[in-house]
CSV table of C-alpha atoms in Angstrom, one decimal:
chain,number,residue,atom,x,y,z
Y,1,MET,CA,-20.7,-1.9,-0.1
Y,2,ASN,CA,-22.0,1.6,0.6
Y,3,PRO,CA,-20.9,2.6,4.2
Y,4,LYS,CA,-21.3,6.1,5.3
Y,5,GLY,CA,-18.1,7.9,4.4
Y,6,HIS,CA,-17.6,5.4,1.5
Y,7,PRO,CA,-17.8,7.0,-2.0
Y,8,ALA,CA,-21.2,5.5,-2.7
Y,9,ALA,CA,-22.7,7.3,0.3
Y,10,THR,CA,-21.3,10.7,-0.9
Y,11,GLY,CA,-23.8,10.7,-3.7
Y,12,ALA,CA,-26.5,9.0,-1.7
Y,13,ARG,CA,-26.7,11.9,0.8
Y,14,ARG,CA,-27.6,14.2,-2.1
Y,15,LEU,CA,-30.7,12.1,-2.8
Y,16,ARG,CA,-33.8,11.6,-0.7
Y,17,ASP,CA,-33.4,9.5,2.4
Y,18,THR,CA,-35.7,6.4,2.1
Y,19,ARG,CA,-35.5,5.2,5.7
Y,20,ALA,CA,-39.2,5.7,6.4
Y,21,MET,CA,-40.7,2.3,7.2
Y,22,SER,CA,-43.9,3.2,5.3
Y,23,ASP,CA,-41.9,3.8,2.0
Y,24,LYS,CA,-42.7,0.6,0.2
Y,25,GLY,CA,-40.9,-0.8,-2.8
Y,26,THR,CA,-39.6,-4.2,-4.1
Y,27,PRO,CA,-36.0,-4.4,-5.1
Y,28,THR,CA,-35.3,-5.5,-8.6
Y,29,GLY,CA,-32.6,-7.7,-10.0
Y,30,GLU,CA,-31.7,-11.2,-11.1
Y,31,VAL,CA,-31.5,-13.1,-7.9
Y,32,ALA,CA,-30.3,-16.6,-8.4
Y,33,ALA,CA,-30.7,-19.4,-6.0
Y,34,ALA,CA,-32.5,-17.2,-3.4
Y,35,GLY,CA,-35.6,-19.3,-3.4
Y,36,THR,CA,-39.0,-18.3,-2.1
Y,37,ALA,CA,-39.5,-21.0,0.6
Y,38,GLY,CA,-39.1,-19.4,4.1
Y,39,GLY,CA,-38.4,-20.6,7.6
Y,40,ARG,CA,-38.6,-19.2,11.1
Y,41,THR,CA,-35.6,-17.0,11.8
Y,42,ALA,CA,-33.3,-15.0,9.5
Y,43,LEU,CA,-30.3,-12.8,10.3
Y,44,VAL,CA,-29.3,-10.2,7.7
Y,45,LEU,CA,-25.8,-8.7,8.0
Y,46,GLY,CA,-25.2,-5.7,5.8
Y,47,ALA,CA,-22.3,-4.0,4.1
Y,48,GLY,CA,-20.0,-1.5,5.9
Y,49,GLY,CA,-16.3,-2.3,5.4
Y,50,LEU,CA,-13.8,-3.6,7.9
Y,51,VAL,CA,-15.1,-1.2,10.5
Y,52,GLY,CA,-18.8,-2.0,9.9
Y,53,ALA,CA,-17.9,-5.7,10.3
Y,54,ALA,CA,-16.4,-5.0,13.7
Y,55,TRP,CA,-19.5,-3.1,14.7
Y,56,GLU,CA,-21.7,-6.0,13.6
Y,57,VAL,CA,-19.7,-8.4,15.7
Y,58,GLY,CA,-20.0,-6.0,18.7
Y,59,ILE,CA,-23.8,-5.8,18.3
Y,60,LEU,CA,-24.1,-9.6,18.0
Y,61,HIS,CA,-21.8,-10.2,21.0
Y,62,GLY,CA,-23.6,-7.6,23.1
Y,63,LEU,CA,-27.0,-9.1,22.3
Y,64,ALA,CA,-25.7,-12.5,23.2
Y,65,GLU,CA,-24.5,-11.2,26.5
Y,66,ALA,CA,-28.0,-9.8,27.1
Y,67,GLY,CA,-29.4,-13.3,26.5
Y,68,VAL,CA,-30.4,-12.9,22.8
Y,69,ASP,CA,-28.1,-15.1,20.7
Y,70,LEU,CA,-28.8,-14.8,17.0
Y,71,THR,CA,-26.2,-17.2,15.8
Y,72,GLY,CA,-28.7,-20.1,15.5
Y,73,ALA,CA,-30.6,-18.3,12.8
Y,74,ASP,CA,-32.2,-20.6,10.2
Y,75,LEU,CA,-30.9,-18.3,7.5
Y,76,VAL,CA,-28.0,-15.8,7.4
Y,77,VAL,CA,-27.8,-13.3,4.6
Y,78,GLY,CA,-24.4,-11.6,4.2
Y,79,SER,CA,-23.3,-8.7,2.0
Y,80,SER,CA,-19.7,-7.4,1.8
Y,81,ALA,CA,-18.7,-7.0,5.5
Y,82,GLY,CA,-21.7,-9.1,6.4
Y,83,ALA,CA,-20.4,-11.9,4.2
Y,84,VAL,CA,-17.3,-12.2,6.3
Y,85,VAL,CA,-19.1,-12.1,9.6
Y,86,GLY,CA,-21.8,-14.5,8.3
Y,87,ALA,CA,-19.3,-17.0,7.0
Y,88,LEU,CA,-17.5,-17.0,10.4
Y,89,LEU,CA,-20.7,-17.2,12.4
Y,90,THR,CA,-22.2,-20.1,10.5
Y,91,SER,CA,-18.9,-22.1,10.5
Y,92,GLY,CA,-19.4,-23.4,14.0
Y,93,THR,CA,-15.6,-23.0,14.6
Y,94,THR,CA,-15.6,-19.8,16.6
Y,95,THR,CA,-17.7,-18.1,19.2
Y,96,LEU,CA,-19.0,-14.6,19.3
Y,97,ALA,CA,-16.7,-13.8,22.2
Y,98,GLU,CA,-13.7,-15.0,20.2
Y,99,LEU,CA,-14.8,-12.9,17.2
Y,100,TYR,CA,-15.2,-9.9,19.4
Y,101,GLU,CA,-11.7,-10.2,20.8
Y,102,ARG,CA,-10.3,-10.5,17.3
Y,103,GLN,CA,-11.7,-7.0,16.6
Y,104,LEU,CA,-9.8,-5.6,19.5
Y,105,ASP,CA,-6.4,-7.3,19.2
Y,106,GLY,CA,-5.4,-5.9,15.8
Y,107,SER,CA,-5.4,-9.3,14.0
Y,108,ASP,CA,-7.7,-10.4,11.2
Y,109,THR,CA,-7.1,-7.2,9.2
Y,110,GLU,CA,-6.1,-5.9,5.8
Y,111,PRO,CA,-4.6,-2.6,4.4
Y,112,ALA,CA,-6.5,0.6,4.8
Y,113,VAL,CA,-8.1,2.0,1.7
Y,114,ARG,CA,-8.4,5.7,0.7
Y,115,PHE,CA,-10.2,6.8,-2.5
Y,116,GLY,CA,-9.0,9.7,-4.6
Y,117,ALA,CA,-11.1,12.5,-5.8
Y,118,GLY,CA,-11.7,11.0,-9.2
Y,119,THR,CA,-13.1,7.7,-7.7
Y,120,LEU,CA,-15.3,9.6,-5.3
Y,121,LEU,CA,-16.7,11.7,-8.2
Y,122,ARG,CA,-17.5,8.6,-10.2
Y,123,TYR,CA,-19.4,7.0,-7.3
Y,124,THR,CA,-21.3,10.2,-6.9
Y,125,LEU,CA,-22.2,10.5,-10.6
Y,126,ALA,CA,-23.2,6.8,-10.7
Y,127,VAL,CA,-25.7,7.1,-7.9
Y,128,LEU,CA,-27.1,10.4,-9.2
Y,129,THR,CA,-27.7,9.1,-12.7
Y,130,SER,CA,-29.0,5.6,-11.9
Y,131,ARG,CA,-32.7,4.7,-11.4
Y,132,THR,CA,-32.3,1.0,-10.5
Y,133,PRO,CA,-29.8,-1.1,-8.6
Y,134,GLU,CA,-28.8,-2.8,-11.8
Y,135,ALA,CA,-28.0,0.5,-13.6
Y,136,TYR,CA,-25.9,1.5,-10.6
Y,137,GLY,CA,-24.2,-1.8,-10.5
Y,138,ARG,CA,-23.3,-1.6,-14.2
Y,139,LYS,CA,-21.7,1.8,-13.8
Y,140,LEU,CA,-19.6,0.7,-10.8
Y,141,GLY,CA,-18.8,-2.5,-12.5
Y,142,ARG,CA,-17.2,-0.5,-15.3
Y,143,LEU,CA,-15.3,1.5,-12.7
Y,144,ALA,CA,-14.1,-1.8,-11.1
Y,145,LEU,CA,-13.1,-3.4,-14.3
Y,146,ARG,CA,-10.9,-0.5,-15.3
Y,147,ALA,CA,-9.4,0.3,-11.9
Y,148,ARG,CA,-5.8,-0.4,-11.0
Y,149,THR,CA,-5.7,-2.6,-8.0
Y,150,VAL,CA,-3.9,-5.7,-6.6
Y,151,ASP,CA,-4.4,-8.8,-8.6
Y,152,GLU,CA,-7.3,-11.3,-7.9
Y,153,ALA,CA,-5.0,-13.9,-6.3
Y,154,THR,CA,-3.6,-11.4,-3.8
Y,155,ARG,CA,-7.0,-10.2,-2.8
Y,156,ARG,CA,-8.3,-13.7,-2.4
Y,157,ALA,CA,-5.4,-14.6,-0.2
Y,158,THR,CA,-6.2,-11.6,2.1
Y,159,VAL,CA,-9.9,-12.7,2.4
Y,160,ALA,CA,-8.8,-16.3,3.0
Y,161,LYS,CA,-6.5,-15.1,5.8
Y,162,ARG,CA,-9.4,-13.4,7.5
Y,163,LEU,CA,-11.6,-16.5,7.3
Y,164,GLY,CA,-8.8,-18.8,8.5
Y,165,ASP,CA,-9.9,-22.4,8.7
Y,166,VAL,CA,-13.4,-21.5,7.5
Y,167,THR,CA,-13.5,-22.8,3.9
Y,168,GLU,CA,-16.7,-24.9,3.6
Y,169,TRP,CA,-20.3,-23.8,3.2
Y,170,PRO,CA,-22.8,-24.6,6.0
Y,171,ALA,CA,-25.2,-27.3,5.0
Y,172,GLY,CA,-28.6,-26.7,3.4
Y,173,GLY,CA,-28.1,-23.3,1.9
Y,174,ARG,CA,-28.2,-21.7,5.4
Y,175,LEU,CA,-25.8,-19.0,4.4
Y,176,ARG,CA,-26.5,-16.7,1.4
Y,177,LEU,CA,-23.8,-14.3,0.2
Y,178,THR,CA,-24.4,-11.6,-2.3
Y,179,ALA,CA,-22.4,-10.1,-5.2
Y,180,VAL,CA,-23.2,-8.0,-8.2
Y,181,ASP,CA,-22.4,-9.0,-11.8
Y,182,ALA,CA,-19.9,-6.3,-13.0
Y,183,GLU,CA,-21.2,-6.4,-16.5
Y,184,THR,CA,-25.0,-6.7,-16.1
Y,185,GLY,CA,-25.4,-5.1,-12.7
Y,186,ALA,CA,-27.6,-8.1,-11.6
Y,187,LEU,CA,-27.6,-9.4,-8.1
Y,188,GLY,CA,-26.3,-12.9,-7.6
Y,189,VAL,CA,-26.7,-15.0,-4.5
Y,190,PHE,CA,-24.3,-17.7,-3.6
Y,191,ASP,CA,-25.1,-20.5,-1.1
Y,192,GLY,CA,-22.9,-23.4,-2.2
Y,193,ARG,CA,-25.7,-25.3,-3.8
Y,194,ALA,CA,-26.3,-26.2,-7.4
Y,195,GLY,CA,-28.4,-23.6,-9.2
Y,196,GLY,CA,-26.6,-20.5,-8.0
Y,197,PRO,CA,-24.4,-18.2,-10.2
Y,198,GLY,CA,-21.4,-20.4,-9.5
Y,199,GLY,CA,-23.3,-23.6,-8.9
Y,200,ALA,CA,-22.1,-26.1,-6.4
Y,201,GLY,CA,-18.5,-25.3,-7.5
Y,202,ALA,CA,-18.6,-21.8,-6.0
Y,203,GLY,CA,-16.3,-22.1,-3.0
Y,204,LEU,CA,-17.0,-20.2,0.1
Y,205,VAL,CA,-13.8,-18.2,0.1
Y,206,ASP,CA,-14.4,-17.2,-3.5
Y,207,ALA,CA,-17.9,-16.1,-2.8
Y,208,VAL,CA,-16.8,-14.0,0.2
Y,209,THR,CA,-14.1,-12.4,-1.9
Y,210,ALA,CA,-16.7,-11.5,-4.6
Y,211,SER,CA,-19.0,-10.1,-2.0
Y,212,CYS,CA,-16.3,-7.9,-0.7
Y,213,ALA,CA,-14.9,-6.7,-4.0
Y,214,ILE,CA,-15.4,-2.9,-3.5
Y,215,PRO,CA,-15.1,-1.1,-6.9
Y,216,GLY,CA,-12.0,1.0,-7.1
Y,217,ALA,CA,-10.4,-0.7,-4.1
Y,218,TRP,CA,-10.3,-4.4,-5.0
Y,219,PRO,CA,-10.5,-6.3,-8.2
Y,220,PRO,CA,-13.7,-7.9,-9.4
Y,221,ALA,CA,-13.7,-11.6,-8.5
Y,222,THR,CA,-14.0,-14.3,-11.2
Y,223,LEU,CA,-16.6,-17.0,-10.6
Y,224,ALA,CA,-18.1,-19.3,-13.2
Y,225,GLY,CA,-16.7,-17.2,-16.0
Y,226,ARG,CA,-18.3,-14.0,-14.7
Y,227,ARG,CA,-16.8,-11.0,-12.9
Y,228,TRP,CA,-18.4,-10.0,-9.6
Y,229,ILE,CA,-18.3,-6.9,-7.4
Y,230,ASP,CA,-19.4,-6.0,-3.9
Y,231,GLY,CA,-22.9,-7.2,-2.9
Y,232,GLY,CA,-23.5,-4.0,-1.0
Y,233,ILE,CA,-23.7,-2.2,-4.4
Y,234,HIS,CA,-27.2,-3.6,-4.9
Y,235,SER,CA,-28.4,-2.7,-1.4
Y,236,THR,CA,-26.6,-2.0,1.8
Y,237,ALA,CA,-28.4,-4.9,3.4
Y,238,ASN,CA,-30.2,-7.0,0.7
Y,239,ALA,CA,-32.8,-7.8,3.4
Y,240,HIS,CA,-35.3,-8.7,0.7
Y,241,LEU,CA,-33.5,-12.1,0.5
Y,242,ALA,CA,-35.2,-12.9,3.9
Y,243,ALA,CA,-38.6,-12.8,2.2
Y,244,GLY,CA,-40.7,-15.7,3.5
Y,245,TRP,CA,-39.0,-15.9,6.9
Y,246,GLU,CA,-41.2,-15.3,9.9
Y,247,ARG,CA,-38.8,-13.4,12.2
Y,248,VAL,CA,-36.0,-11.2,10.8
Y,249,VAL,CA,-33.3,-9.2,12.4
Y,250,VAL,CA,-31.3,-6.8,10.1
Y,251,VAL,CA,-27.9,-5.6,11.4
Y,252,ALA,CA,-26.9,-2.8,9.0
Y,253,PRO,CA,-23.8,-0.6,9.4
Y,254,ASN,CA,-25.2,1.7,6.7
Y,255,ALA,CA,-28.8,2.9,6.8
Y,256,MET,CA,-28.6,5.0,3.7
Y,257,GLY,CA,-30.8,4.6,0.7
Y,258,ASN,CA,-32.0,6.4,-2.5
Y,259,LYS,CA,-33.7,5.7,-5.8
Y,260,ALA,CA,-31.0,3.3,-6.9
Y,261,VAL,CA,-29.8,1.7,-3.6
Y,262,HIS,CA,-32.7,0.5,-1.4
Y,263,ALA,CA,-32.4,1.3,2.3
Y,264,PRO,CA,-32.6,-1.5,4.9
Y,265,ALA,CA,-35.6,0.1,6.5
Y,266,ARG,CA,-37.4,0.2,3.1
Y,267,GLN,CA,-36.7,-3.5,2.6
Y,268,ALA,CA,-37.8,-4.2,6.1
Y,269,GLY,CA,-41.1,-2.4,5.4
Y,270,ASP,CA,-41.7,-4.8,2.6
Y,271,LEU,CA,-41.1,-7.8,4.8
Y,272,ILE,CA,-43.4,-6.4,7.5
Y,273,ALA,CA,-46.1,-5.8,4.9
Y,274,ALA,CA,-45.8,-9.5,3.9
Y,275,GLY,CA,-46.4,-10.5,7.6
Y,276,ALA,CA,-42.9,-10.9,9.0
Y,277,LEU,CA,-41.7,-9.6,12.4
Y,278,VAL,CA,-38.7,-7.4,11.7
Y,279,LYS,CA,-36.1,-5.5,13.7
Y,280,VAL,CA,-33.5,-3.2,12.0
Y,281,ILE,CA,-30.4,-2.2,13.9
Y,282,THR,CA,-28.3,0.6,12.5
Y,283,PRO,CA,-25.4,2.5,14.2
Y,284,GLY,CA,-26.1,4.8,17.1
Y,285,GLU,CA,-24.4,8.2,17.4
Y,286,ASP,CA,-21.3,6.8,19.1
Y,287,ALA,CA,-20.9,4.2,16.4
Y,288,LYS,CA,-21.5,6.7,13.6
Y,289,ALA,CA,-18.7,8.9,15.0
Y,290,VAL,CA,-16.3,5.9,14.9
Y,291,ILE,CA,-17.2,4.6,11.5
Y,292,GLY,CA,-17.7,8.0,9.8
Y,293,ALA,CA,-15.5,8.4,6.8
Y,294,ARG,CA,-13.1,5.6,7.9
Y,295,ALA,CA,-15.1,2.5,7.2
Y,296,LEU,CA,-12.1,1.0,5.4
Y,297,ASP,CA,-9.6,1.9,8.1
Y,298,PRO,CA,-8.6,-1.2,10.2
Y,299,ALA,CA,-7.4,1.1,13.0
Y,300,GLN,CA,-11.1,1.9,13.8
Y,301,ARG,CA,-12.2,-1.7,14.3
Y,302,GLY,CA,-11.7,-1.9,18.0
Y,303,ALA,CA,-13.6,1.2,18.7
Y,304,ALA,CA,-16.4,0.2,16.4
Y,305,ALA,CA,-16.7,-3.2,18.1
Y,306,ARG,CA,-16.9,-1.6,21.5
Y,307,ALA,CA,-19.5,0.9,20.3
Y,308,GLY,CA,-21.6,-2.0,18.9
Y,309,ARG,CA,-21.4,-4.0,22.1
Y,310,ALA,CA,-22.4,-0.9,24.1
Y,311,GLN,CA,-25.3,-0.2,21.8
Y,312,ALA,CA,-26.7,-3.7,21.9
Y,313,ALA,CA,-28.2,-3.3,25.3
Y,314,ALA,CA,-30.7,-0.7,24.1
Y,315,HIS,CA,-32.0,-3.2,21.5
Y,316,ALA,CA,-32.0,-6.4,23.4
Y,317,ARG,CA,-35.6,-6.4,24.5
Y,318,SER,CA,-37.0,-5.5,21.1
Y,319,VAL,CA,-34.8,-8.0,19.3
Y,320,ALA,CA,-35.9,-10.7,21.8
Y,321,ALA,CA,-39.6,-9.8,21.1
Y,322,VAL,CA,-39.0,-10.4,17.3
Y,323,TRP,CA,-36.7,-13.4,17.6
Y,324,THR,CA,-38.5,-15.4,20.3
Y,325,GLY,CA,-41.7,-13.4,20.9
């Protein structure tokens, strides 16, 4: 993940901002099991830590209250924070209203994370010296493999607790979760079907754990004999995985981009150029003030969810035009 205030964003702000929709470019990387066949609607949920996840839930809940329910998307792409939200949304076991309330009541949480100066410096150097997402992924993969963190089993148990009874993939590859190979830097896409990095044996909890494995904070996750780190390292949204879908809404807690990490708006521009209708939602000023440098602080979740819910009203009409137009 690369939320604003997260170490990856520290270096990102020193490079050019690639948010202009006209700035075209196709993300590179070994994308397994993504496929090229499209459908009608795709919902992309980006990286952003615990606080970004709460903001995403607030946005989605607020849109639903305004009459625009995105939970029926034909495809849901989730990276890091978005992997957790995507898994819960596609499970059919909980409603948006219930998810929203969970952001406010202090449950469904995990320990706060703070990075030291050394880790922040390594993130900054990695983004400044990388020209591709794969190069950036390899550098942060090395950081992750050497970092002292809790063990894999402990981290997986924390993720499993957040998911609760949600342990099975939705049918038909409807949910795609991203992670980055810690050694090669290549992007992997898990959907529970044969042909992906972990094949049909990649469990949902394991894939979510891999997608949320922030380098320096949590250990890389082991799947199919490979070590995987946070999917938001490749891109803060990985919206390119919605290529081929007609109508796409991207909910991205982090709008940042640079030469190594492609911004959500840049990826959206590529989708638009290919003929899709696309809407990108990123945090408004109130949400930015809440998320800030505390994207990994669970104490900010309630405020972020409320900010997302309030912000949704301003986007409801444009989202409806894209989604149902």
